[in-house]
XYZ file of C-alpha atoms in Angstrom:
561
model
C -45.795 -64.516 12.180
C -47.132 -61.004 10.752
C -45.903 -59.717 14.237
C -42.669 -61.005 14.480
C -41.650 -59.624 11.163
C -42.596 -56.378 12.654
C -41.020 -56.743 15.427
C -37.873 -57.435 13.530
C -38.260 -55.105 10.608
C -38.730 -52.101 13.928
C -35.198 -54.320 15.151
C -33.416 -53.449 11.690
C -34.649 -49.445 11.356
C -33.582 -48.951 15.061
C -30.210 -50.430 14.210
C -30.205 -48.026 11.635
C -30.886 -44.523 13.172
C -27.646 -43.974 15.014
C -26.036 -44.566 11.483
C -28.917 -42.152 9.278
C -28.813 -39.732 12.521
C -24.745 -39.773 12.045
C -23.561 -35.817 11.027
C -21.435 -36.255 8.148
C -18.641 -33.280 6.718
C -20.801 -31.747 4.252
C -24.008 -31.675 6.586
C -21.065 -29.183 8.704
C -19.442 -27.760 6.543
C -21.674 -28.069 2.789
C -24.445 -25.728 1.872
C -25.138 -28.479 -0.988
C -23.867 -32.319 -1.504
C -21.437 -32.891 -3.908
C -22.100 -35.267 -6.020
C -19.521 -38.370 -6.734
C -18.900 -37.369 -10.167
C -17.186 -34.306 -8.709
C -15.386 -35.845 -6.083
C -14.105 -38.573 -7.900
C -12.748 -35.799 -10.996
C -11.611 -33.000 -8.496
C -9.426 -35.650 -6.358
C -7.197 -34.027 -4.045
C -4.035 -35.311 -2.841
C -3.687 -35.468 1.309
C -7.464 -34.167 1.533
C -10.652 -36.247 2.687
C -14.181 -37.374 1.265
C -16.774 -35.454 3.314
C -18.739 -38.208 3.265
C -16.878 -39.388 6.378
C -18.949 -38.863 10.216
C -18.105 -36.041 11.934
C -17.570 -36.664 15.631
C -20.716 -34.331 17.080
C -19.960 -35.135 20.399
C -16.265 -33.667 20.898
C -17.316 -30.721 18.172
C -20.802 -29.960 18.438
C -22.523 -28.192 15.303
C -24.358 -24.750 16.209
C -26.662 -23.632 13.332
C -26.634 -19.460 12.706
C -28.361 -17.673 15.490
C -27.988 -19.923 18.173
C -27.360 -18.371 21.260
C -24.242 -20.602 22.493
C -22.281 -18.151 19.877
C -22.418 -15.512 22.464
C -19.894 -17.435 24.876
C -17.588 -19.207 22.801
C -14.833 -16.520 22.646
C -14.323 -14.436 26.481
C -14.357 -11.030 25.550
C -16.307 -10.968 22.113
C -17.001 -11.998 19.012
C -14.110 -13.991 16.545
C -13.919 -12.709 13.134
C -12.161 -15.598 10.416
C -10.786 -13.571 7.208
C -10.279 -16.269 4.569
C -8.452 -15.316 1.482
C -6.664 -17.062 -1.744
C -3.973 -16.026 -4.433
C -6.736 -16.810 -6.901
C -6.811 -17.007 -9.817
C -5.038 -20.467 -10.285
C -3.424 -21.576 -13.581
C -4.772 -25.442 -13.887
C -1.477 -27.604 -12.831
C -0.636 -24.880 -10.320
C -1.042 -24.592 -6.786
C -3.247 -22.270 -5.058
C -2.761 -21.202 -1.641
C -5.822 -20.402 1.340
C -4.886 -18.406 4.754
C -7.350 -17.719 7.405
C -6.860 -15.376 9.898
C -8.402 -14.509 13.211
C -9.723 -11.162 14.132
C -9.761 -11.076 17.510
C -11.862 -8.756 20.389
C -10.075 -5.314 21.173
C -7.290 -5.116 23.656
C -6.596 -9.012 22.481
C -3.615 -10.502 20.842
C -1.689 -13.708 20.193
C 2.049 -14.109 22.382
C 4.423 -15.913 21.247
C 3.741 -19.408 22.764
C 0.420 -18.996 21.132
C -1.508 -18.149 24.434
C -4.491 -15.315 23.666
C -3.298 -12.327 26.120
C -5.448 -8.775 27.048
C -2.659 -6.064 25.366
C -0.768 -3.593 27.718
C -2.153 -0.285 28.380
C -5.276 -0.759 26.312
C -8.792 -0.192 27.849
C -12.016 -1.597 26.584
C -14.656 0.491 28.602
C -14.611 -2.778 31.813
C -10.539 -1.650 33.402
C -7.162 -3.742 33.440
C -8.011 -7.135 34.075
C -6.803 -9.065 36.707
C -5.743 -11.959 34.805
C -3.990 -10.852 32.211
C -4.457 -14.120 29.985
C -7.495 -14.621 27.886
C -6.935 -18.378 27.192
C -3.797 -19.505 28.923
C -3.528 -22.955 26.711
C -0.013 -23.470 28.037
C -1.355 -23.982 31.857
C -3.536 -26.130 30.923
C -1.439 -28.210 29.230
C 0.688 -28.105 32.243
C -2.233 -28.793 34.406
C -3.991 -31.273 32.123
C -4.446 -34.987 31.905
C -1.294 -37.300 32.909
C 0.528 -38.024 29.201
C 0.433 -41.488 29.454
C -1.955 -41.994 25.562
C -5.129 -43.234 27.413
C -6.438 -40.378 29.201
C -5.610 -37.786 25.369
C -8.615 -38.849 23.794
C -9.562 -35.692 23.214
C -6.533 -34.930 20.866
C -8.185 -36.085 17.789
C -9.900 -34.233 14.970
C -13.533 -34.178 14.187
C -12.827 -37.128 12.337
C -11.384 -39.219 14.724
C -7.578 -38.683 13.361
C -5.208 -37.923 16.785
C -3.315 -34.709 16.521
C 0.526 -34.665 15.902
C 2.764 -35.671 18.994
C 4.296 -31.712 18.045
C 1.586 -29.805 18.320
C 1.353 -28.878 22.052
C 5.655 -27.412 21.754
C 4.200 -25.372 18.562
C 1.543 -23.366 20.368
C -1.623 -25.181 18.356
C -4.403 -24.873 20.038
C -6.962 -24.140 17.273
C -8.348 -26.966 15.042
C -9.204 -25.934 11.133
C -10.992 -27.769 9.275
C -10.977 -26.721 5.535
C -13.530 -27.906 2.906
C -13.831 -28.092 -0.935
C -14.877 -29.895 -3.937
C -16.725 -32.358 -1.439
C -13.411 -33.175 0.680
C -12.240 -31.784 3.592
C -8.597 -30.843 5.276
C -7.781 -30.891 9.219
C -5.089 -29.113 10.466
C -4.392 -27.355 13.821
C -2.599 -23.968 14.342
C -2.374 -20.464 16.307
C -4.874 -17.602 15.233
C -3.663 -17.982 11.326
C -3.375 -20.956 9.431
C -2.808 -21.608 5.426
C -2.971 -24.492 3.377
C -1.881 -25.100 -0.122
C -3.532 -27.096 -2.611
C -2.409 -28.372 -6.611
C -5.258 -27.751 -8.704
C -3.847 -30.375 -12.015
C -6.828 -32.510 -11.192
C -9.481 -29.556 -10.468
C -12.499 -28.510 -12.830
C -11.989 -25.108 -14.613
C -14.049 -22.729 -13.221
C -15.299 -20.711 -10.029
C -15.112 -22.650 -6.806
C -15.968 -22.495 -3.064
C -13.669 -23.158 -0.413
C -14.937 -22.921 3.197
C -13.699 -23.209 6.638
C -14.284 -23.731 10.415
C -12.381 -23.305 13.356
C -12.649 -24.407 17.025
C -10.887 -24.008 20.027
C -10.629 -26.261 22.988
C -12.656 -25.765 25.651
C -11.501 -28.657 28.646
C -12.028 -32.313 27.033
C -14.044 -30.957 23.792
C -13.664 -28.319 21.373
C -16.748 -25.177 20.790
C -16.677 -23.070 16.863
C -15.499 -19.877 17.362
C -15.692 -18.849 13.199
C -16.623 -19.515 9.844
C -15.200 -18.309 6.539
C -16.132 -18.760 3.249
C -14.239 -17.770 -0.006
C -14.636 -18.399 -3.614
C -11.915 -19.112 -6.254
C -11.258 -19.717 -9.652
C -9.193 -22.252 -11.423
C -8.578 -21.069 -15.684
C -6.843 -22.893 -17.742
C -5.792 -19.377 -19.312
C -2.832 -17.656 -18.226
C -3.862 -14.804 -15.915
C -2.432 -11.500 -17.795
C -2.457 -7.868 -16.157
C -0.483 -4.936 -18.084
C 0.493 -1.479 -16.443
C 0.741 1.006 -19.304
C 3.305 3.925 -18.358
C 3.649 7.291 -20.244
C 6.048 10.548 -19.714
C 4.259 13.614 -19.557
C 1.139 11.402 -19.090
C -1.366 12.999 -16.629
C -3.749 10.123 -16.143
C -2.489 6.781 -16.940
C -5.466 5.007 -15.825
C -7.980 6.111 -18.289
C -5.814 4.952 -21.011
C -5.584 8.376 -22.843
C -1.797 8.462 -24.286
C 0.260 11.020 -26.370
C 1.359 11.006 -29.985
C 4.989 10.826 -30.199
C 6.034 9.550 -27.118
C 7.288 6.030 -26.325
C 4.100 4.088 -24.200
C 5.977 1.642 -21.617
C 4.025 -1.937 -21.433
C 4.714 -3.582 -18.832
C 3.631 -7.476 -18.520
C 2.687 -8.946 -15.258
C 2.145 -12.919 -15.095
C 0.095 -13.642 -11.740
C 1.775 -17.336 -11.103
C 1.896 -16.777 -7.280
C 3.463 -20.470 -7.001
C 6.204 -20.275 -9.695
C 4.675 -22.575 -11.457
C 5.794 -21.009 -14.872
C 9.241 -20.274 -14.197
C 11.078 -22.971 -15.970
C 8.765 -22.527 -18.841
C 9.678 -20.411 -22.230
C 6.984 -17.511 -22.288
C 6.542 -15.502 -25.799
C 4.496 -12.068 -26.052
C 2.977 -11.670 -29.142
C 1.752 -7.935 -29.362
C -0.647 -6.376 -32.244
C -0.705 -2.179 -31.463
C -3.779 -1.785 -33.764
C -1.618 0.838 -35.725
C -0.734 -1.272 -38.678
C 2.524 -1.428 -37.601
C 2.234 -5.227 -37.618
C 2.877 -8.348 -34.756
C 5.469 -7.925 -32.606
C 7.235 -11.393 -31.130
C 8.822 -10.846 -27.820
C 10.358 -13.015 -25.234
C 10.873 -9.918 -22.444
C 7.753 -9.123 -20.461
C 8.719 -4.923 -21.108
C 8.149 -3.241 -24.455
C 7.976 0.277 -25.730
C 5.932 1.330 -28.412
C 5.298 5.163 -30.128
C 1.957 5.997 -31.694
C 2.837 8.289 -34.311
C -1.561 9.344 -35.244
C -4.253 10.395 -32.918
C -7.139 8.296 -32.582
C -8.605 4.770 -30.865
C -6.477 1.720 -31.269
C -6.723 -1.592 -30.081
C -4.423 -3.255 -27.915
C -4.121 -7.072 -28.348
C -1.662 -8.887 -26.436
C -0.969 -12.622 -26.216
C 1.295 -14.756 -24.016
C 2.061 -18.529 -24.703
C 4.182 -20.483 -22.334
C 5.137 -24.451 -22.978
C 3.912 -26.026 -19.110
C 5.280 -29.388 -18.793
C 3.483 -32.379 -17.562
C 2.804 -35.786 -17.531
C 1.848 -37.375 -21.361
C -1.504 -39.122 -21.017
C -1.872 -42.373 -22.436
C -2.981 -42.047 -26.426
C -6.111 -42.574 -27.561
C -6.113 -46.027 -29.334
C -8.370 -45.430 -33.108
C -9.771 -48.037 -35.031
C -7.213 -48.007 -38.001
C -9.212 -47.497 -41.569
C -9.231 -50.100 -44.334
C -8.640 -47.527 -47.251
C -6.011 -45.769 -46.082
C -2.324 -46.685 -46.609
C 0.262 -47.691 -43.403
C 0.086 -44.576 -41.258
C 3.360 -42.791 -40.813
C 5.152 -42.336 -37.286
C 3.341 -40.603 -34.994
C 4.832 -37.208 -33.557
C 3.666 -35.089 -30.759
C 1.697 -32.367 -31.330
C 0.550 -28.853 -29.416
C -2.405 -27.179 -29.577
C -3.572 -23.943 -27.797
C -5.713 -24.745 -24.300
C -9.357 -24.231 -25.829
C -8.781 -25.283 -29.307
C -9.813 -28.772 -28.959
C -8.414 -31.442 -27.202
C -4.190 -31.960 -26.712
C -2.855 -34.614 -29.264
C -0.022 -36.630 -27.507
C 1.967 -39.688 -28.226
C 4.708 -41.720 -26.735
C 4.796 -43.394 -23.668
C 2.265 -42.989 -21.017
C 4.506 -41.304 -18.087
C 6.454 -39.506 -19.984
C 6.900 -36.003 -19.488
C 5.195 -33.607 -22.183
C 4.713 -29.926 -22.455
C 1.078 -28.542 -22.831
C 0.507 -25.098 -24.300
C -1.374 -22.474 -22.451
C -1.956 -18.915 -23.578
C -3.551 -16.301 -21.698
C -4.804 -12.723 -23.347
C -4.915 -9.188 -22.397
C -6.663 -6.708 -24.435
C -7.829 -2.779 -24.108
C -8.560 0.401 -26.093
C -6.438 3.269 -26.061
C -6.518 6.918 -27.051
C -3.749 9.070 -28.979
C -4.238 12.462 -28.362
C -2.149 15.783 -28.701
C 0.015 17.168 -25.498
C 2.800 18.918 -24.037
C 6.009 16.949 -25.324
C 8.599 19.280 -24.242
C 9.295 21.880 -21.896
C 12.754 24.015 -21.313
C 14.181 26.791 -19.115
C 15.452 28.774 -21.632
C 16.611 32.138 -19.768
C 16.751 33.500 -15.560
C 17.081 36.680 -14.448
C 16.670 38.728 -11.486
C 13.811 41.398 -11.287
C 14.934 44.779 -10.270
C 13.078 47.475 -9.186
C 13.166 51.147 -9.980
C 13.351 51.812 -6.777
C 14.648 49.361 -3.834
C 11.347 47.603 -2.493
C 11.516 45.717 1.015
C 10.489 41.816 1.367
C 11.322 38.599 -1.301
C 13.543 38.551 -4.315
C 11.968 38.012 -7.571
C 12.962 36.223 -10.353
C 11.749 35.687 -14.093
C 12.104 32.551 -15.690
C 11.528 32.478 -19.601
C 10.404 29.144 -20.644
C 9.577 27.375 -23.682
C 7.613 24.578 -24.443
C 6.740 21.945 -27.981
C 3.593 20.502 -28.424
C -0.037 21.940 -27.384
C 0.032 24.695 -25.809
C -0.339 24.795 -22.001
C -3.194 26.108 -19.699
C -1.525 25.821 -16.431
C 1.782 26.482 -14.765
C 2.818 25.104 -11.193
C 6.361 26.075 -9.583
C 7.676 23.913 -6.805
C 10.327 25.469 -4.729
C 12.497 23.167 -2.685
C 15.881 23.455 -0.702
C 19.334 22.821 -3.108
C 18.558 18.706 -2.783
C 14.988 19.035 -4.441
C 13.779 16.976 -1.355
C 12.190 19.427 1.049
C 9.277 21.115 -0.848
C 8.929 25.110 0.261
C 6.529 26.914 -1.834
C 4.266 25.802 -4.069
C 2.337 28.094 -6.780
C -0.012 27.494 -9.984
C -1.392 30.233 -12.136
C -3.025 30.354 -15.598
C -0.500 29.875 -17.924
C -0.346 33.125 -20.735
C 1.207 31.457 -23.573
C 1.898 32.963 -26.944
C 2.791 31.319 -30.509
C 4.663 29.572 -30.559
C 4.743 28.374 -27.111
C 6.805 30.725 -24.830
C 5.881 32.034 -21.608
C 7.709 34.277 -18.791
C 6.908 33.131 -14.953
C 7.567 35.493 -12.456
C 8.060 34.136 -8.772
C 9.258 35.293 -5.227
C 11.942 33.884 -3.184
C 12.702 34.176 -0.007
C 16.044 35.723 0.998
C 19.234 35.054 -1.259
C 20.709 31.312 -2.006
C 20.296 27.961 -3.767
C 17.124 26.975 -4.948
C 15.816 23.803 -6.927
C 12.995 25.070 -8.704
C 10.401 22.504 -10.520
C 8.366 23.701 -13.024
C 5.558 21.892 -15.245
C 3.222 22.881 -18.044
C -0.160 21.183 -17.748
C -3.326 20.727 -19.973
C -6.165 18.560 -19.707
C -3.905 15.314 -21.027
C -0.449 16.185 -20.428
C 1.542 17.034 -17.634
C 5.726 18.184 -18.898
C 8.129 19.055 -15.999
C 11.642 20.583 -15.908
C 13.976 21.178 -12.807
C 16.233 23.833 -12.603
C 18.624 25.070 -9.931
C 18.746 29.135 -9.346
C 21.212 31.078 -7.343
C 19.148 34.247 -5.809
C 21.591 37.339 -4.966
C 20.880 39.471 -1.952
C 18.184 42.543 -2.122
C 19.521 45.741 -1.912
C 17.740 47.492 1.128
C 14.502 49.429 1.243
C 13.213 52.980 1.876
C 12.485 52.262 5.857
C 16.216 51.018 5.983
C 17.690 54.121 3.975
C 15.381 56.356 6.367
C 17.037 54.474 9.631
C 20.728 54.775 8.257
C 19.750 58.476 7.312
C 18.590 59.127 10.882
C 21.746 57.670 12.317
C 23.843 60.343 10.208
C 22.020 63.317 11.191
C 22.150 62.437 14.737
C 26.198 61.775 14.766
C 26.634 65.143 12.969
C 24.542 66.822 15.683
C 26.936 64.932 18.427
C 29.803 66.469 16.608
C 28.588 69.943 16.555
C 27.524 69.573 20.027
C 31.090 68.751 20.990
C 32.517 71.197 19.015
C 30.804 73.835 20.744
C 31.305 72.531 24.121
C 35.193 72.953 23.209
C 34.998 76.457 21.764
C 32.885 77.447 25.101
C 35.441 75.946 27.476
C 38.263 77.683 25.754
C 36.508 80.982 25.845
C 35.472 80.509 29.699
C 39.572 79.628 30.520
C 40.449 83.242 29.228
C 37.966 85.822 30.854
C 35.074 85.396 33.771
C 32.262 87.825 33.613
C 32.167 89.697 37.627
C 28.559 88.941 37.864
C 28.461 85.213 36.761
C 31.253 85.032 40.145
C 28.271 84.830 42.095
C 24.966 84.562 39.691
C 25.823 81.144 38.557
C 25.595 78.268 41.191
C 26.117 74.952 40.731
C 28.300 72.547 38.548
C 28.056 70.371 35.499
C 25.030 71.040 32.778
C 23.799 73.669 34.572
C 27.278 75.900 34.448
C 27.382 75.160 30.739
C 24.139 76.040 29.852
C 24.276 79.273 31.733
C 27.675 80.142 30.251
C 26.467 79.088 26.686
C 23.169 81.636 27.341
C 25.735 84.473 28.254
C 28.036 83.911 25.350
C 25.264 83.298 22.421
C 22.391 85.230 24.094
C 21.917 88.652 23.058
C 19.771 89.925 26.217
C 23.119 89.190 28.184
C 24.944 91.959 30.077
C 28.284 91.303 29.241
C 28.142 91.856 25.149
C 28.982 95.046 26.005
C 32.553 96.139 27.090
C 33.029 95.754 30.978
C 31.945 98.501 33.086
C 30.550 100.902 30.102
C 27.039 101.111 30.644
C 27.385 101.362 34.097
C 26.020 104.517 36.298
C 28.574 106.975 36.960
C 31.540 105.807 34.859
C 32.192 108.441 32.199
């Protein structure tokens, strides 16, 4: 009898093993087991309890470092990017995309097939087939449609695909996992999914990720992603703080006497605040009191130097659903209670007191805070082109045109100057100069710069110290240069050399006539040829002294009295 209960306890545990040996979602997906409290308070609508089996056989499970990672993508490794709009206002919804990052030269077409890109080499040459995974042939190709030969189309959990999914391109299975429940859902090489967080816990979460691809009747893991969140039941607050004449807004160093600009930004990705009435509540720190607000913009001047801190507060009424009230064991002393009202209480003050009917719809206050330290310091307020004028020369100088600019300024006094000089429009930046600024009391300086050639200018010029940066604009009209000492010289040359053509000419003339009225006997035959050569020689007889005809004809000659 001992035996046979043996045998049939060894029965029993071998009827058991396939069940115990069973993968379940969080042995896939879970680093740790969530526990049913957790489950059962962080229920979410649509999604799955990861206690369910996992079908190992049509998606097997490959532990890091296994070597069957190395061929489930052709072509290389698959990269999953998982990312959030977290944080999450409790009540709101949140919103998870993956995305693929495929091999080089690889891309996604538009009937979601995974093509080699044109024109792009990876180090192996063009391919010869130029799909990577051509999903639509083997569709095409596959199983007759007739239901009984699909079973393949199901998720890991045994749930059959959508009848759309094979006109949509989906040929990648994602299985998303949280708060110990899962999400299946197929799609190309990006997929989101969106999920209301009104019955999440507060606080940091995990949400995870795998995705597979089909590989002939089963399906191999081509990625994992992991990505933590947070769920607050505070309003998430970010301000920008903007100053003029501000050099560095980001290390929250302002200037007395000039308007700050706060500017309010609500992160509520899913518009779940906007039919709710937001108020700002704003404390400067200066003892100028609480401002009340209902705009999300507000200016405000520190009139002292110093540190100051910045307190900001933003309410906003969220409706939802009234839970059903608390029922309390009424107290013998006390008299008839009066009628109750509904009450609101900041989130984190205590718990909400409602009353009324269970179902109907309530408004919860939520508040979210935003504070920071600033620093008031002395700067540049104002700077002003008071006077231009045009530099001249004592004598003309060749190259640019210079101008002065006489400039004033209110506030500290600067240690830098920077000119900007751009075409008439201000848009096409030409020159650019900075120089020590020489600044006397009280504040006025004279900048000297060049231009090139005559015209319209927009000039832009700013004042600079260690916290404050003032600019001005201006528009100058440069007149044209009168001309240098090289181009006097050239138009000088030009003159002497026309006079000399004149005199030349002249004396040509006065030869010619003289030559018409007498001919010397011995130039008959002394002087041969034409042209030059004739003038020349009759010029040398006329001017030269050493000729024989300045003396009257025939005079000098041997026996002639």
């Amino acid at each position: 009898m001992k035996r046979l209960y043996c045998f049939l306890g060894f029965l029993l545990l071998a009827a058991r093993l396939p069940l115990d040996a069973a993968k379940r979602f969080h042995d896939v997906l879970g680093n740790e087991r969530t526990s049913g409290f957790t489950r059962e308070h962080n229920r979410l609508n649509g999604w799955s309890s990861d206690e369910n089996e996992w079908n190992e056989n049509l998606y097997p499970v490959w532990k890091r470092g296994d070597p069957r990672w190395n061929d489930s993508w052709k072509g290389g490794h698959v990269r999953a990017v998982l990312t959030s709009d977290s944080p999450a206002l409790v009540g709101s919804n949140i919103t998870f995309v993956v995305t693929l990052v495929l091999p080089r030269c690889q891309k996604e077409d538009d009937s979601g097939n995974i093509i080699y890109e044109k024109n792009c080499r990876n180090g192996t040459g063009p391919p010869s087939d130029p799909y990577v995974y051509n999903w639509t042939a083997w569709e095409e190709d596959g199983d007759p449609g007739n239901g009984t030969h699909r079973s393949y189309h199901v998720f890991p959990d045994g749930r059959p695909f959508p009848h759309h999914h094979r006109r949509r391109g989906w040929n990648l299975v994602y299985v998303f996992h949280t708060l110990g429940q899962y999400y299946q859902k197929l799609g190309r090489c990006s997929a989101s999914v969106s999920v209301n967080t009104a019955d999440m816990t507060v606080g940091p979460q995990l949400m995870e990720v795998a995705v597979y691809r089909r590989r002939g009747r089963t399906y191999v893991p081509v990625a994992k992603a992991k990505d933590a969140y947070v769920v607050t039941d505070k309003i998430p607050v970010s301000v920008t703080m903007s100053q003029k004449n501000d050099r560095n807004a980001s290390d929250e160093t302002f200037l007395r006497d000039i308007p700050i600009v706060f500017d309010v930004f609500i992160h509520d990705p899913s518009h779940f605040l906007n039919e709710s009435a937001i108020n700002y509540k704003w404390n400067f720190g200066d003892n100028t009191g609480l401002f009340v607000s209902i705009n999300d913009t507000l200016n405000h001047t520190y009139v002292l130097n110093g540190s100051f801190s910045l307190n900001l507060t933003v309410q906003a009424l969220v409706p939802g659903p009234c839970p059903s009230p608390t029922p309390r064991p009424p107290k013998p002393t006390t008299p008839r209670p009066p009628k109750p009202t509904r009450s609101l209480s900041p989130a984190g003050d205590g718990p909400l007191q409602w009353a009324g009917t269970p179902g109907e719809h309530c408004q919860i206050l939520r508040d979210g805070d935003f504070t920071a330290r600033l620093t008031i310091v002395d700067g540049i307020l104002e700077v002003n082109i008071i006077e231009t004028t045009e530099v001249v020369m004592p004598m003309p100088q060749p190259g640019d045109s210079l101008m002065d600019f006489v400039v004033t300024c209110r506030g500290t006094n600067p240690t830098e100057v920077c000119t900007i000089v751009a075409d008439p429009t201000c848009q096409v930046a030409q020159n650019t100069v900075c120089s020590p600024a020489d600044v006397g009391d009280p504040c006025l300086l004279t900048v000297r710069r060049a231009f090139t050639g005559s015209g319209t200018y927009c000039l832009n010029l700013t004042l600079g110290d260690n916290a404050s940066l003032a600019l001005t604009s201006t528009l100058v009209s440069v007149p044209g240069r009168n001309p240098g000492p090289s181009v006097s010289m050239a138009n000088g040359a030009l003159v002497s050399i026309g006079c000399l053509a004149v005199i030349v000419t002249a004396i040509a003339l006065l030869v010619y006539k003289k030559r018409k009225e007498y001919n010397p006997i011995e130039n008959s035959t002394g002087i041969k040829g034409n042209g030059l050569n004739v003038f020349l020689e009759q010029a040398k007889v006329k001017f030269c002294p050493g000729s024989q005809e300045k003396d009257p004809l025939l005079k000098n000659q041997p026996g002639v009295p």
